[in-house]
Coordinates of C-alpha atoms in Angstrom, one line a residue:
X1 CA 19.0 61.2 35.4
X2 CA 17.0 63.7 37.1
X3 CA 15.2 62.8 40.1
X4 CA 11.5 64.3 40.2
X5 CA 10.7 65.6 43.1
X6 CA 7.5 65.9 45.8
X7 CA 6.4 69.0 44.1
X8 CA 6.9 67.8 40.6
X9 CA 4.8 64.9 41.0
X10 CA 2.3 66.5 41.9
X11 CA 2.6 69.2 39.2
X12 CA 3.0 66.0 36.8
X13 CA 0.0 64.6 38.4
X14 CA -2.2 67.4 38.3
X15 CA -1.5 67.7 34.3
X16 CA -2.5 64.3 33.9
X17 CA -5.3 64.4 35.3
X18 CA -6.3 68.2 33.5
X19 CA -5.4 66.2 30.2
X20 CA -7.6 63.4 31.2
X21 CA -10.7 65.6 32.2
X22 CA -10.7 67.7 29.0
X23 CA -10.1 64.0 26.6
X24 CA -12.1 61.7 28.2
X25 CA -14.3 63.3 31.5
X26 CA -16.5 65.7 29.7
X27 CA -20.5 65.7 30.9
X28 CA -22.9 67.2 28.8
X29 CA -24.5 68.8 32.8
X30 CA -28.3 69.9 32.5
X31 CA -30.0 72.3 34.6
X32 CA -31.3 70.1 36.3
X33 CA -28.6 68.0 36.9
X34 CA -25.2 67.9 39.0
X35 CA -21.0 66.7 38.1
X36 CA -17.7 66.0 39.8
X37 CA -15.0 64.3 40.1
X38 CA -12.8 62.6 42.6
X39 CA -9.4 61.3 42.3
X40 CA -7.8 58.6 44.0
X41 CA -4.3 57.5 44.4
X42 CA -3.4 53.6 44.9
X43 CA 0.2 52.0 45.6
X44 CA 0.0 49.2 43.0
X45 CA 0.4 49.2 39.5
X46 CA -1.9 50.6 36.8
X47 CA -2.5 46.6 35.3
X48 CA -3.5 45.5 38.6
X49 CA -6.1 48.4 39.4
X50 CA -7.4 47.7 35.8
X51 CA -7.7 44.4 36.1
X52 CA -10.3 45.4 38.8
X53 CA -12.3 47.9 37.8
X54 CA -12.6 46.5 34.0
X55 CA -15.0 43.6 35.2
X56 CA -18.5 45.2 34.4
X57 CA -19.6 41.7 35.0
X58 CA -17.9 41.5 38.8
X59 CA -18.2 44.7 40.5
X60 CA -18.4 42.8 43.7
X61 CA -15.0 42.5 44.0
X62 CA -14.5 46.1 45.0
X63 CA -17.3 47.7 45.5
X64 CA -18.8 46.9 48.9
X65 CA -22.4 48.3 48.6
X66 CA -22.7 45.1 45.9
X67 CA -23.7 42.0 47.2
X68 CA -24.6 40.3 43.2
X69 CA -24.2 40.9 39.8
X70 CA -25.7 39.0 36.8
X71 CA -24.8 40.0 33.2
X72 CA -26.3 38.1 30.4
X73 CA -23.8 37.1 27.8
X74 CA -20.3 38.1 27.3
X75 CA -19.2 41.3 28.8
X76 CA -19.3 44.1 25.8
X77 CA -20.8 47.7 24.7
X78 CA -24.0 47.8 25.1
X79 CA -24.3 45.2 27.2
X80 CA -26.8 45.2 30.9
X81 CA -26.0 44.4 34.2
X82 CA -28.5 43.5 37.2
X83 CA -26.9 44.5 40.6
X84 CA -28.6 44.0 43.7
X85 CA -27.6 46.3 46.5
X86 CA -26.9 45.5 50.1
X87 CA -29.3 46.7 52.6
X88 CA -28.0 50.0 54.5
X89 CA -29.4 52.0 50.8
X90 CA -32.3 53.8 49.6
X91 CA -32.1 50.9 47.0
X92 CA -32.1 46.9 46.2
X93 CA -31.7 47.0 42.5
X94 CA -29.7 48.7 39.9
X95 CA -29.8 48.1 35.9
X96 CA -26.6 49.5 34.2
X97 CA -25.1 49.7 30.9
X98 CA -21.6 49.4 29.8
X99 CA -20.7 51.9 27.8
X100 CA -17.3 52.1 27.1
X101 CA -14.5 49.9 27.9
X102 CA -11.1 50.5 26.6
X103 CA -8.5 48.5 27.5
X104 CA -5.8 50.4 25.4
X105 CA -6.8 53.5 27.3
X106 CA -8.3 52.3 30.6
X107 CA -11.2 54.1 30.3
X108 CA -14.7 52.2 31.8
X109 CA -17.8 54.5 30.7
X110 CA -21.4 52.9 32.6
X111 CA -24.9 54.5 32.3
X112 CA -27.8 53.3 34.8
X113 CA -31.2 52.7 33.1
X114 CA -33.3 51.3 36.3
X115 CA -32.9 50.6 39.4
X116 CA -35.5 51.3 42.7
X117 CA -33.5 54.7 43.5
X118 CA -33.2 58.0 42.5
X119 CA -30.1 58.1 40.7
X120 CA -32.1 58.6 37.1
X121 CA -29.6 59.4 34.1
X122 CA -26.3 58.4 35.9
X123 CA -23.1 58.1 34.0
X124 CA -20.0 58.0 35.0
X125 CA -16.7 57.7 33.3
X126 CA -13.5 56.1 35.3
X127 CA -10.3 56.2 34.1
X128 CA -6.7 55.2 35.3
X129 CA -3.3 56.4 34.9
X130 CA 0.6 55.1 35.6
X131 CA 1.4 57.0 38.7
X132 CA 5.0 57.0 40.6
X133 CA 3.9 57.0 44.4
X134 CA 6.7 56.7 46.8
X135 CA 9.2 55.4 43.9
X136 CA 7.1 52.4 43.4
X137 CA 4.7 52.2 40.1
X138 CA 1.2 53.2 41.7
X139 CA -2.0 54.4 39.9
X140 CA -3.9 57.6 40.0
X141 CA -7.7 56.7 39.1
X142 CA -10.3 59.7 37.8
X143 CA -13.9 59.1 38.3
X144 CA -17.0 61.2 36.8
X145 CA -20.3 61.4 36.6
X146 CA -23.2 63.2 35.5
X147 CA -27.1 62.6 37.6
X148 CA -30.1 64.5 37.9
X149 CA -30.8 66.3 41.0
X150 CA -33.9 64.4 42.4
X151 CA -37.3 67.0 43.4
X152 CA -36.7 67.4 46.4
X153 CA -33.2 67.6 46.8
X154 CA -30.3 70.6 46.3
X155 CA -27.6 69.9 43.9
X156 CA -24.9 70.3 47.0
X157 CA -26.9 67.4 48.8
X158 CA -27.2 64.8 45.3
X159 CA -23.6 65.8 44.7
X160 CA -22.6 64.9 48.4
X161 CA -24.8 62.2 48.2
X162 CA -23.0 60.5 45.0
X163 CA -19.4 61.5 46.2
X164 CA -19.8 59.5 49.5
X165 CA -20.8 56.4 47.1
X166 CA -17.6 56.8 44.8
X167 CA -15.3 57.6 48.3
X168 CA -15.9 54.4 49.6
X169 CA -15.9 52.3 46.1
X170 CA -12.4 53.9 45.6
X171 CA -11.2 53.2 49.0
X172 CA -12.2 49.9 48.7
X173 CA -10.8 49.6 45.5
X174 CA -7.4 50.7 47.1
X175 CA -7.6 48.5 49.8
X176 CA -8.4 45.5 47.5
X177 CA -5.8 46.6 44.9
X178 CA -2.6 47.0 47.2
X179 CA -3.3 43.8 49.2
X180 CA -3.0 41.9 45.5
X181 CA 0.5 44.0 45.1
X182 CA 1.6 42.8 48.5
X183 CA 0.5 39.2 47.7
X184 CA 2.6 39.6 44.3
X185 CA 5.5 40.8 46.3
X186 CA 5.5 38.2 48.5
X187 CA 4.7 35.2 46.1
X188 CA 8.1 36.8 43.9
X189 CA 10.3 36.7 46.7
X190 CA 9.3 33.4 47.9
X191 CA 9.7 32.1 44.5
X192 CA 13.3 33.4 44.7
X193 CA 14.2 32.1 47.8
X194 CA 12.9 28.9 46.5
X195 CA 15.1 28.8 43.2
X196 CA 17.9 30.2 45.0
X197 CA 17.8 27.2 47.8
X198 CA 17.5 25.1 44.6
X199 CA 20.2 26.4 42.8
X200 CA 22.3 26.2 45.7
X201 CA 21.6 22.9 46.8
X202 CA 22.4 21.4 43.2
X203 CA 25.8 23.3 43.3
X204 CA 26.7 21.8 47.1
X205 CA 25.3 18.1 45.7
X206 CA 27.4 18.8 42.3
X207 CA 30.7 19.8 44.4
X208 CA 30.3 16.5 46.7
X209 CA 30.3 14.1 43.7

């Protein structure tokens, strides 16, 4: 089998994510609004990073501007979330709607409604993808969004504004994701030390009889 190379990776990369943008990160961008998208790359697997970011309900556990969450009923389409922010932001409160949540597809779709900020008709679509980073299964996660550009402001300086927010949520999300992998790693080889000590010690007992 061929082995893919540095450059070919990121050519296979770079087509995933181009076939990504035009299926599932398209914005409908008004005049008076501002897009983009970032991209982050994460050394664990795809299941792992998913298991993260799906959790409209928990956003917390990633994303380190969030210091509460309450969601009222079962997690589904349609459904609101009331996140209070930690101080350090030109906000305390944030009222958000799930929009799309495909687990088939990884795709998490999220609309803000309310909130004391200036983020008004924000949506953002994340996605993520099986990535090979270093030969090991990794993840490459897409994120979106659409906002309007407040009076006041340039669309450069919302843009820059929003970007800085998704940077460190991804970061974090890396950080959060790869120490779960490690842990994995770790529990898996101590559990086969541990049947492997087992399996040998039955052996030496079964030789001594």
């Amino acid at each position: 089998m061929e082995m893919i190379g540095e450059d070919d990776r990121e050519m296979i990369g770079a087509l995933v994510t181009a076939q990504s943008l035009r299926l599932h990160h398209r914005h409908h961008c008004k005049e008076n609004q501002c897009t983009s998208v970032l991209v982050k790359y994460i050394q664990a697997p795809v299941h792992l990073v998913w298991s993260l970011v799906r959790r409209f309900d928990q956003p917390q556990k990633y994303k380190p501007f969030i210091s509460r969450c309450t969601v009222n009923g079962d997690p589904e389409i349609g459904c609101l979330r009331q996140v209070n922010v930690k101080s350090g932001l030109p906000a305390t409160t944030s009222t958000e709607r799930l929009e799309q949540l495909d687990d088939e597809e990884h795709i998490l779709g999220i609309n803000i409604i309310g909130g004391d900020h200036r983020l008004k008709n924000y949506s953002s679509i994340l996605t993520v993808h099986p990535e090979m980073i270093d030969g090991r299964s990794g993840t490459m996660v897409i994120e979106s969004f659409v906002v309007d550009v407040p009076q006041g402001n340039t669309r450069d300086d919302t843009c820059y504004f929003v970007e800085s927010l998704i940077k460190c949520n991804l970061k974090s999300l890396a950080c959060v994701s790869e120490r779960l992998a490690a842990q994995d790693i770790t529990n898996s080889i101590a559990t086969f030390c541990n049947t492997s000590n087992g399996y040998r010690e039955k052996n030496h007992t079964a030789t001594n009889l």
